Short mmCIF file of C-alpha atoms and ligand atoms in Angstrom, two decimals:
data_model
loop_
_atom_site.label_atom_id
_atom_site.label_comp_id
_atom_site.label_asym_id
_atom_site.label_seq_id
_atom_site.Cartn_x
_atom_site.Cartn_y
_atom_site.Cartn_z
CA MET A 1 99.01 112.50 93.79
CA SER A 2 100.15 115.20 96.21
CA ARG A 3 103.31 115.89 94.23
CA GLU A 4 101.36 116.21 90.97
CA GLN A 5 98.95 118.59 92.64
CA ASN A 6 101.74 120.75 93.95
CA GLU A 7 103.34 120.84 90.50
CA ARG A 8 100.07 121.97 88.98
CA HIS A 9 99.37 124.55 91.71
CA PRO A 10 102.61 125.68 93.31
CA PRO A 11 101.89 127.59 96.52
CA ALA A 12 101.88 131.31 95.77
CA ALA A 13 103.14 134.15 97.93
CA VAL A 14 100.42 136.62 98.83
CA ILE A 15 102.03 140.06 99.01
CA TRP A 16 100.45 143.05 100.63
CA MET A 17 102.24 146.30 101.04
CA PRO A 18 101.31 149.77 99.91
CA VAL A 19 102.12 149.42 96.25
CA GLY A 20 105.34 151.27 95.64
CA LYS A 21 109.04 150.65 95.45
CA ASP A 22 109.21 147.75 97.97
CA ALA A 23 106.16 145.99 96.56
CA MET A 24 107.53 146.10 93.03
CA LEU A 25 110.97 145.01 94.23
CA ALA A 26 109.51 142.03 96.10
CA SER A 27 107.28 140.99 93.24
CA THR A 28 110.09 141.25 90.67
CA ALA A 29 112.60 139.42 92.87
CA LEU A 30 110.18 136.55 93.44
CA ASP A 31 109.25 136.45 89.77
CA ARG A 32 112.91 136.19 88.79
CA ALA A 33 113.35 133.33 91.29
CA GLY A 34 110.43 131.52 89.63
CA ILE A 35 108.08 132.03 92.60
CA VAL A 36 104.43 132.79 91.87
CA SER A 37 103.07 135.79 93.77
CA LYS A 38 99.85 137.74 94.04
CA LEU A 39 100.12 141.44 94.71
CA CYS A 40 97.19 142.70 96.79
CA LYS A 41 95.95 146.27 96.96
CA THR A 42 93.48 146.04 99.84
CA VAL A 43 92.98 143.91 102.93
CA ALA A 44 89.91 142.43 101.22
CA ASP A 45 92.23 141.17 98.45
CA VAL A 46 94.50 139.65 101.11
CA VAL A 47 91.56 137.89 102.76
CA ALA A 48 90.34 136.52 99.41
CA ALA A 49 93.83 135.38 98.38
CA THR A 50 94.41 133.74 101.78
CA LEU A 51 91.28 131.68 101.31
CA GLU A 52 92.60 130.34 97.98
CA GLU A 53 93.70 126.70 98.05
CA ASP A 54 97.16 127.57 96.72
CA SER A 55 98.01 130.38 99.14
CA GLY A 56 101.58 129.75 100.24
CA LEU A 57 102.45 132.54 102.63
CA LEU A 58 101.61 136.10 103.56
CA LEU A 59 104.23 138.75 102.92
CA LEU A 60 103.03 141.85 104.76
CA ALA A 61 104.54 145.27 105.22
CA GLU A 62 104.27 146.66 108.72
CA GLU A 63 102.78 149.98 107.53
CA ALA A 64 99.89 148.15 105.84
CA LEU A 65 98.74 146.80 109.18
CA THR A 66 96.31 148.65 111.42
CA PRO A 67 94.38 147.18 114.36
CA ALA A 68 91.36 146.83 112.04
CA THR A 69 93.24 145.08 109.20
CA ILE A 70 94.98 142.77 111.70
CA ASP A 71 91.51 141.84 113.00
CA GLN A 72 90.42 140.93 109.48
CA ILE A 73 93.52 138.85 108.80
CA GLN A 74 93.18 137.21 112.21
CA ALA A 75 89.56 136.30 111.42
CA VAL A 76 90.46 134.59 108.17
CA LEU A 77 93.47 132.79 109.65
CA SER A 78 91.42 131.47 112.55
CA ARG A 79 89.18 129.70 110.06
CA GLN A 80 92.08 127.69 108.60
CA PRO A 81 91.63 123.91 108.61
CA ALA A 82 93.63 121.82 111.08
CA TRP A 83 96.40 120.97 108.63
CA SER A 84 97.04 124.63 107.77
CA ASP A 85 99.43 127.05 109.46
CA LEU A 86 99.98 129.75 106.84
CA PRO A 87 103.51 131.21 107.19
CA ILE A 88 103.72 134.97 107.59
CA ILE A 89 106.69 137.17 106.68
CA LEU A 90 106.58 140.67 108.14
CA LEU A 91 108.62 143.48 106.64
CA THR A 92 109.55 145.75 109.51
CA GLY A 93 110.24 149.46 109.36
CA GLY A 94 113.99 149.16 109.42
CA GLY A 95 115.20 150.22 112.82
CA THR A 96 112.50 152.79 113.67
CA SER A 97 110.38 150.50 115.86
CA THR A 98 107.96 152.40 118.03
CA GLU A 99 105.89 150.93 120.85
CA ARG A 100 102.90 150.90 118.47
CA SER A 101 104.70 149.05 115.72
CA LEU A 102 106.04 146.51 118.23
CA HIS A 103 102.51 145.88 119.44
CA LYS A 104 101.32 145.31 115.85
CA LEU A 105 104.16 142.93 115.14
CA ARG A 106 103.50 140.98 118.34
CA ARG A 107 99.86 140.58 117.40
CA MET A 108 100.81 139.37 113.94
CA GLN A 109 103.37 136.97 115.33
CA ALA A 110 100.71 135.44 117.58
CA LEU A 111 98.70 134.52 114.49
CA GLY A 112 101.02 131.75 113.35
CA LYS A 113 104.39 130.79 111.93
CA SER A 114 105.85 134.27 111.43
CA MET A 115 109.20 135.73 110.56
CA LEU A 116 110.51 139.31 110.61
CA LEU A 117 112.53 140.78 107.74
CA GLU A 118 114.27 144.10 108.26
CA ARG A 119 114.25 146.76 105.56
CA PRO A 120 115.95 147.90 103.43
CA LEU A 121 114.93 144.84 101.52
CA ARG A 122 117.63 142.69 99.88
CA SER A 123 116.32 140.43 97.10
CA VAL A 124 118.50 137.52 98.08
CA THR A 125 117.32 137.57 101.72
CA LEU A 126 113.71 137.92 100.66
CA VAL A 127 113.89 135.03 98.16
CA ALA A 128 115.60 132.77 100.71
CA ALA A 129 112.96 133.57 103.38
CA VAL A 130 110.08 133.07 100.94
CA ARG A 131 111.54 129.80 99.65
CA SER A 132 111.86 128.39 103.15
CA ALA A 133 108.29 129.45 104.06
CA LEU A 134 106.94 127.98 100.82
CA SER A 135 108.64 124.67 101.36
CA SER A 136 107.12 124.41 104.84
CA ARG A 137 103.76 125.28 103.24
CA ALA A 138 104.27 122.60 100.58
CA ARG A 139 104.65 120.04 103.39
CA GLN A 140 101.38 121.24 104.87
CA HIS A 141 99.75 120.76 101.45
CA GLU A 142 101.12 117.22 101.34
CA ILE A 143 99.52 116.52 104.71
CA ARG A 144 96.28 118.04 103.40
CA ASP A 145 96.32 115.76 100.35
CA TYR A 146 97.11 112.78 102.54
CA ILE A 147 94.22 113.58 104.88
CA ARG A 148 91.88 113.93 101.89
CA GLU A 149 92.99 110.62 100.40
CA LEU A 150 92.46 108.98 103.76
CA GLU A 151 88.99 110.49 104.12
CA GLN A 152 88.02 109.35 100.63
CA ALA A 153 89.34 105.86 101.31
CA GLN A 154 87.36 105.77 104.56
CA GLN A 155 84.20 106.84 102.77
CA ARG A 156 84.69 104.20 100.07
CA LEU A 157 85.32 101.58 102.72
CA ALA A 158 82.24 102.54 104.73
CA LEU A 159 80.13 102.40 101.56
CA ALA A 160 81.52 99.05 100.48
CA ASN A 161 81.05 97.69 103.98
CA SER A 162 77.46 98.76 104.22
CA ASP A 163 76.75 97.39 100.70
CA LEU A 164 78.31 94.11 101.69
CA LYS A 165 76.30 93.89 104.89
CA GLN A 166 73.07 94.64 103.07
CA PHE A 167 73.92 92.16 100.36
CA ALA A 168 74.71 89.34 102.79
CA PHE A 169 71.60 90.07 104.80
CA ALA A 170 69.26 90.34 101.80
CA ALA A 171 70.80 87.34 100.04
CA SER A 172 70.57 85.02 102.99
CA HIS A 173 67.15 86.27 104.06
CA ASP A 174 65.49 86.34 100.64
CA LEU A 175 67.04 83.15 99.29
CA ARG A 176 65.61 81.04 102.05
CA GLU A 177 62.06 81.58 100.87
CA PRO A 178 62.39 80.02 97.36
CA LEU A 179 64.37 77.25 98.97
CA ARG A 180 61.43 76.46 101.23
CA MET A 181 59.24 76.26 98.12
CA VAL A 182 61.62 73.79 96.46
CA ASN A 183 61.46 71.67 99.57
CA ILE A 184 57.66 71.73 99.76
CA PHE A 185 57.16 70.94 96.06
CA THR A 186 59.71 68.14 96.09
CA GLN A 187 57.79 66.62 98.99
CA MET A 188 54.50 67.01 97.06
CA LEU A 189 56.09 65.41 94.02
CA LEU A 190 57.21 62.51 96.17
CA ASP A 191 53.83 62.09 97.86
CA ARG A 192 51.54 62.54 94.89
CA HIS A 193 53.33 61.80 91.66
CA ILE A 194 56.22 59.46 92.22
CA ASP A 195 55.43 55.84 92.70
CA LYS A 196 56.99 54.37 95.84
CA SER A 197 58.35 51.60 93.62
CA ASN A 198 60.23 54.06 91.45
CA ARG A 199 63.48 53.87 93.41
CA ASP A 200 65.51 56.08 91.05
CA ALA A 201 63.04 58.94 91.29
CA GLN A 202 62.78 58.48 95.08
CA GLU A 203 66.55 58.65 95.37
CA LEU A 204 66.81 61.77 93.19
CA ALA A 205 64.16 63.47 95.31
CA VAL A 206 66.16 62.64 98.43
CA PHE A 207 69.26 64.23 96.83
CA ILE A 208 67.27 67.38 96.05
CA ARG A 209 66.05 67.61 99.63
CA THR A 210 69.52 67.00 101.04
CA GLY A 211 70.88 69.78 98.82
CA VAL A 212 68.08 72.08 99.88
CA ARG A 213 68.69 71.35 103.56
CA ARG A 214 72.40 72.00 103.18
CA MET A 215 71.77 75.27 101.35
CA ASP A 216 69.30 76.29 104.04
CA GLU A 217 71.88 75.62 106.78
CA LEU A 218 74.46 77.68 104.92
CA LEU A 219 72.04 80.57 104.44
CA HIS A 220 70.93 80.36 108.07
CA ASP A 221 74.53 80.64 109.27
CA LEU A 222 75.31 83.38 106.76
CA LEU A 223 72.32 85.28 108.07
CA SER A 224 73.54 84.86 111.68
CA TYR A 225 76.95 86.10 110.58
CA SER A 226 75.64 89.25 108.92
CA ARG A 227 73.22 89.89 111.78
CA ILE A 228 76.05 90.25 114.27
CA ILE A 229 76.91 93.66 112.84
CA HIS A 230 73.46 94.51 111.56
CA ASP A 231 71.35 93.84 114.58
CA GLU A 232 71.46 96.18 117.57
CA ARG A 233 70.35 93.29 119.77
CA THR A 234 73.68 91.51 119.31
CA ARG A 235 75.68 94.31 121.00
CA PRO A 236 77.12 94.01 124.52
CA ASP A 237 74.47 95.29 126.91
CA ASN A 238 74.90 93.84 130.39
CA SER A 239 77.30 92.72 133.11
CA PHE A 240 76.92 89.07 134.09
CA ASP A 241 78.82 86.05 135.34
CA LEU A 242 80.19 84.32 132.26
CA SER A 243 79.25 80.94 133.75
CA LEU A 244 75.63 81.87 132.97
CA ALA A 245 76.37 82.05 129.23
CA ILE A 246 78.15 78.69 129.55
CA SER A 247 75.19 77.04 131.26
CA ASP A 248 72.83 78.53 128.63
CA ALA A 249 74.98 76.89 125.95
CA MET A 250 75.00 73.56 127.82
CA SER A 251 71.19 73.64 128.13
CA SER A 252 70.80 74.23 124.39
CA LEU A 253 73.00 71.22 123.65
CA MET A 254 71.61 69.02 126.43
CA VAL A 255 70.49 66.17 124.17
CA GLU A 256 73.74 66.13 122.20
CA ILE A 257 75.80 66.23 125.41
CA GLU A 258 73.87 63.35 126.96
CA ASN A 259 73.90 61.20 123.82
CA THR A 260 77.65 61.51 123.43
CA GLN A 261 78.43 61.31 127.18
CA THR A 262 80.27 64.58 126.93
CA ARG A 263 81.60 65.94 130.21
CA ILE A 264 82.06 69.67 130.56
CA THR A 265 83.83 71.04 133.62
CA VAL A 266 83.69 74.74 134.37
CA ALA A 267 86.00 76.56 136.80
CA SER A 268 85.04 79.83 138.44
CA MET A 269 84.24 82.43 135.76
CA PRO A 270 84.62 86.23 135.80
CA VAL A 271 81.88 88.82 135.49
CA VAL A 272 82.03 90.37 132.03
CA PHE A 273 80.21 93.13 130.17
CA GLY A 274 78.60 91.59 127.13
CA ASN A 275 75.62 90.13 125.37
CA ARG A 276 74.65 86.93 127.17
CA THR A 277 72.80 85.40 124.22
CA GLN A 278 75.66 86.06 121.82
CA LEU A 279 78.39 84.81 124.17
CA SER A 280 76.36 81.70 124.88
CA LEU A 281 76.27 81.15 121.10
CA VAL A 282 80.09 81.24 121.09
CA PHE A 283 80.22 78.51 123.78
CA GLN A 284 77.53 76.57 121.94
CA ASN A 285 79.65 76.57 118.76
CA LEU A 286 82.79 75.58 120.65
CA PHE A 287 81.08 72.75 122.62
CA SER A 288 79.32 71.48 119.55
CA ASN A 289 82.68 71.36 117.73
CA SER A 290 84.30 69.50 120.64
CA VAL A 291 81.54 66.91 120.30
CA LYS A 292 81.68 66.76 116.49
CA TYR A 293 85.43 66.56 116.29
CA SER A 294 85.92 64.08 119.11
CA LYS A 295 87.96 60.90 118.74
CA PRO A 296 85.87 57.89 117.73
CA GLY A 297 84.99 55.82 120.78
CA VAL A 298 86.36 58.42 123.24
CA PRO A 299 83.74 60.40 125.17
CA PRO A 300 84.36 64.14 124.68
CA ARG A 301 85.83 66.09 127.61
CA VAL A 302 85.76 69.86 127.71
CA GLU A 303 87.47 71.86 130.41
CA ILE A 304 86.91 75.61 130.83
CA THR A 305 89.19 77.73 132.97
CA ALA A 306 89.65 81.48 133.40
CA SER A 307 92.63 83.63 134.26
CA GLU A 308 93.32 87.36 134.46
CA ALA A 309 95.86 89.02 132.16
CA ALA A 310 96.63 92.69 131.51
CA HIS A 311 93.20 94.37 131.10
CA GLU A 312 91.53 91.14 130.01
CA HIS A 313 90.08 87.84 131.10
CA ILE A 314 91.46 84.82 129.28
CA ILE A 315 89.07 81.88 129.05
CA ARG A 316 90.52 78.56 127.88
CA ILE A 317 88.23 75.91 126.42
CA THR A 318 90.17 72.68 126.02
CA ASP A 319 88.94 69.43 124.53
CA ASN A 320 90.34 65.93 124.05
CA GLY A 321 89.26 65.68 120.40
CA ILE A 322 91.00 64.92 117.13
CA GLY A 323 92.74 68.31 117.06
CA PHE A 324 94.32 69.81 113.96
CA GLU A 325 97.68 71.02 112.80
CA GLN A 326 98.64 74.39 114.24
CA ARG A 327 99.21 75.83 110.74
CA TYR A 328 95.43 75.71 110.23
CA ALA A 329 94.72 77.60 113.46
CA GLU A 330 93.83 80.82 111.62
CA ARG A 331 92.23 79.32 108.56
CA ILE A 332 89.46 77.65 110.55
CA PHE A 333 88.12 81.09 111.51
CA GLU A 334 87.62 82.06 107.86
CA LEU A 335 84.18 81.87 106.22
CA PHE A 336 83.23 78.37 104.99
CA GLN A 337 86.65 76.91 105.84
CA ARG A 338 86.53 73.32 107.07
CA LEU A 339 89.29 70.84 107.70
CA SER A 340 86.95 67.95 108.25
CA ASP A 341 85.34 65.55 105.80
CA ASN A 342 82.03 66.66 104.42
CA ASP A 343 80.26 63.80 106.18
CA VAL A 344 80.66 65.65 109.49
CA SER A 345 77.74 68.05 109.59
CA GLY A 346 78.55 71.75 109.51
CA THR A 347 78.81 74.83 107.39
CA GLY A 348 82.30 76.11 108.18
CA LEU A 349 80.76 79.26 109.64
CA GLY A 350 80.54 78.49 113.35
CA LEU A 351 83.99 79.77 114.22
CA SER A 352 83.70 82.82 111.91
CA ILE A 353 80.49 83.74 113.69
CA SER A 354 82.07 83.14 117.09
CA ARG A 355 85.10 85.29 116.32
CA ARG A 356 82.89 88.07 115.03
CA ILE A 357 80.81 88.01 118.19
CA VAL A 358 83.91 88.09 120.38
CA GLU A 359 85.40 90.96 118.34
CA GLN A 360 82.19 92.88 118.77
CA HIS A 361 82.81 92.53 122.49
CA GLY A 362 86.25 94.10 122.03
CA GLY A 363 87.87 90.71 122.56
CA ARG A 364 89.84 88.06 120.65
CA LEU A 365 89.30 84.39 119.85
CA TRP A 366 92.04 82.06 118.66
CA ALA A 367 93.07 78.42 118.81
CA GLU A 368 95.93 76.14 119.68
CA SER A 369 95.87 72.50 118.77
CA GLU A 370 97.76 69.30 118.26
CA PRO A 371 96.48 66.48 116.06
CA GLY A 372 95.42 63.47 118.12
CA VAL A 373 95.76 65.34 121.43
CA GLY A 374 93.02 67.95 121.37
CA SER A 375 92.33 71.65 120.89
CA THR A 376 92.25 74.71 123.09
CA PHE A 377 90.20 77.73 122.08
CA LEU A 378 91.23 80.93 123.84
CA LEU A 379 88.79 83.71 124.44
CA ALA A 380 90.05 87.09 125.63
CA LEU A 381 87.43 89.54 126.89
CA PRO A 382 88.21 93.05 128.17
CA SER A 383 88.13 93.24 131.93
CA SER A 384 88.07 97.04 132.13
CA ALA A 385 84.45 97.16 131.05
CA ALA A 386 83.46 94.38 133.45
P1 LIG B 1 82.00 73.59 111.02
O1 LIG B 1 82.13 72.90 112.31
O2 LIG B 1 80.60 73.88 110.64
O3 LIG B 1 82.76 72.95 109.91
P2 LIG B 1 83.47 75.76 112.23
O4 LIG B 1 83.69 77.15 111.72
O5 LIG B 1 82.83 75.63 113.55
O6 LIG B 1 82.65 75.04 111.10
O7 LIG B 1 84.87 75.02 112.27
C1 LIG B 1 85.74 75.09 111.15
C2 LIG B 1 86.60 73.87 111.10
O8 LIG B 1 87.55 73.90 112.18
C3 LIG B 1 85.87 72.56 111.25
O9 LIG B 1 85.35 72.13 110.03
C4 LIG B 1 86.95 71.65 111.81
O10 LIG B 1 87.72 71.13 110.76
C5 LIG B 1 87.84 72.59 112.63
N1 LIG B 1 87.52 72.51 114.09
C6 LIG B 1 86.75 73.35 114.76
N2 LIG B 1 86.69 73.04 116.06
C7 LIG B 1 87.46 71.96 116.23
C8 LIG B 1 87.81 71.15 117.34
N3 LIG B 1 87.37 71.39 118.60
N4 LIG B 1 88.66 70.12 117.13
C9 LIG B 1 89.14 69.86 115.89
N5 LIG B 1 88.83 70.58 114.81
C10 LIG B 1 88.01 71.63 114.95
#
């Protein structure tokens, strides 16, 4: 894109010198070399031409500069965007430098990338100097185009992201209501209109309700997932001992833990800066998985340890469950991805939600596992903010 743009609008030399022999010579020499130029008569013309998108350089004769005109040029150059550093070529008097002219030249040189050309003017020197300045300007234009493309891409991304968030939130929120209706009316149908002896109809109704429940679970988890970014209340907001989030999670799963004789051992935990409710949800998901994916007949064991690495705390959550092949260690964090049979309850969203929460804390969550041995989930949380 940038190359096409430059071909369509080649940077032009903006020339300002009292129109006369030198001005004509410069303009003709550049024209012959195939370089576009704009001959200016007044400083106002120079200012206007400098503001043009395709301005390539300023070619200024020393005698055209006075303290006032330098001020005007300085004002317009100081408003250049960050990518722009308009090259300046100054034609000097040709050996008759006075203190005043030196002062003017020094002021001009301070304005940016400038170069002095001695008169009498030789076409070949002028063209070479202009070409080199224009090619440096063309690189600046490339950077400008690149910055613009990047900004546009960022805008598109932000828009798509916010659309997606709103969509996920609205879809999961609004779809749950009709689902509740289906559930209620199926129950009414069962209670009032379907004879208890009609086994086929009873069975179909049970299928409907199972489907509805499953859909409701999926929507509930999808809603939790989109809320993590949407809802201010999910952001890190406090410093606390991480063991508190772990005990919150254990309390929420108390019945499950007792029924399955799960034993969870927790070593000393660091103080972290985070959202206690959200981090406890991460542990809840991990513990619940350790219980769900435990080996048949083997009581689940979960061990949690913490260590300090460069700028982060590493928390390891290890279980003695069925494990999985290491090649699936990334896939399990994707939305709706499950390795297990469908008869194990779940939506395939627990780990996606957990990773999103951890990432919102500036941390990382990943897994290591071996089938038949067990899994370790690793949670890295920044220690600098703790
Ligand atoms: P769900 O448990 O609802 O299926 P998750 O996102 O929590 O969804 O987990 C994704 C998948 O990763 C699970 O379906 C399971 O196959 C695998 N998995 C997660 N945790 C464990 C674990 N501790 N041991 C073995 N497999 C696990």
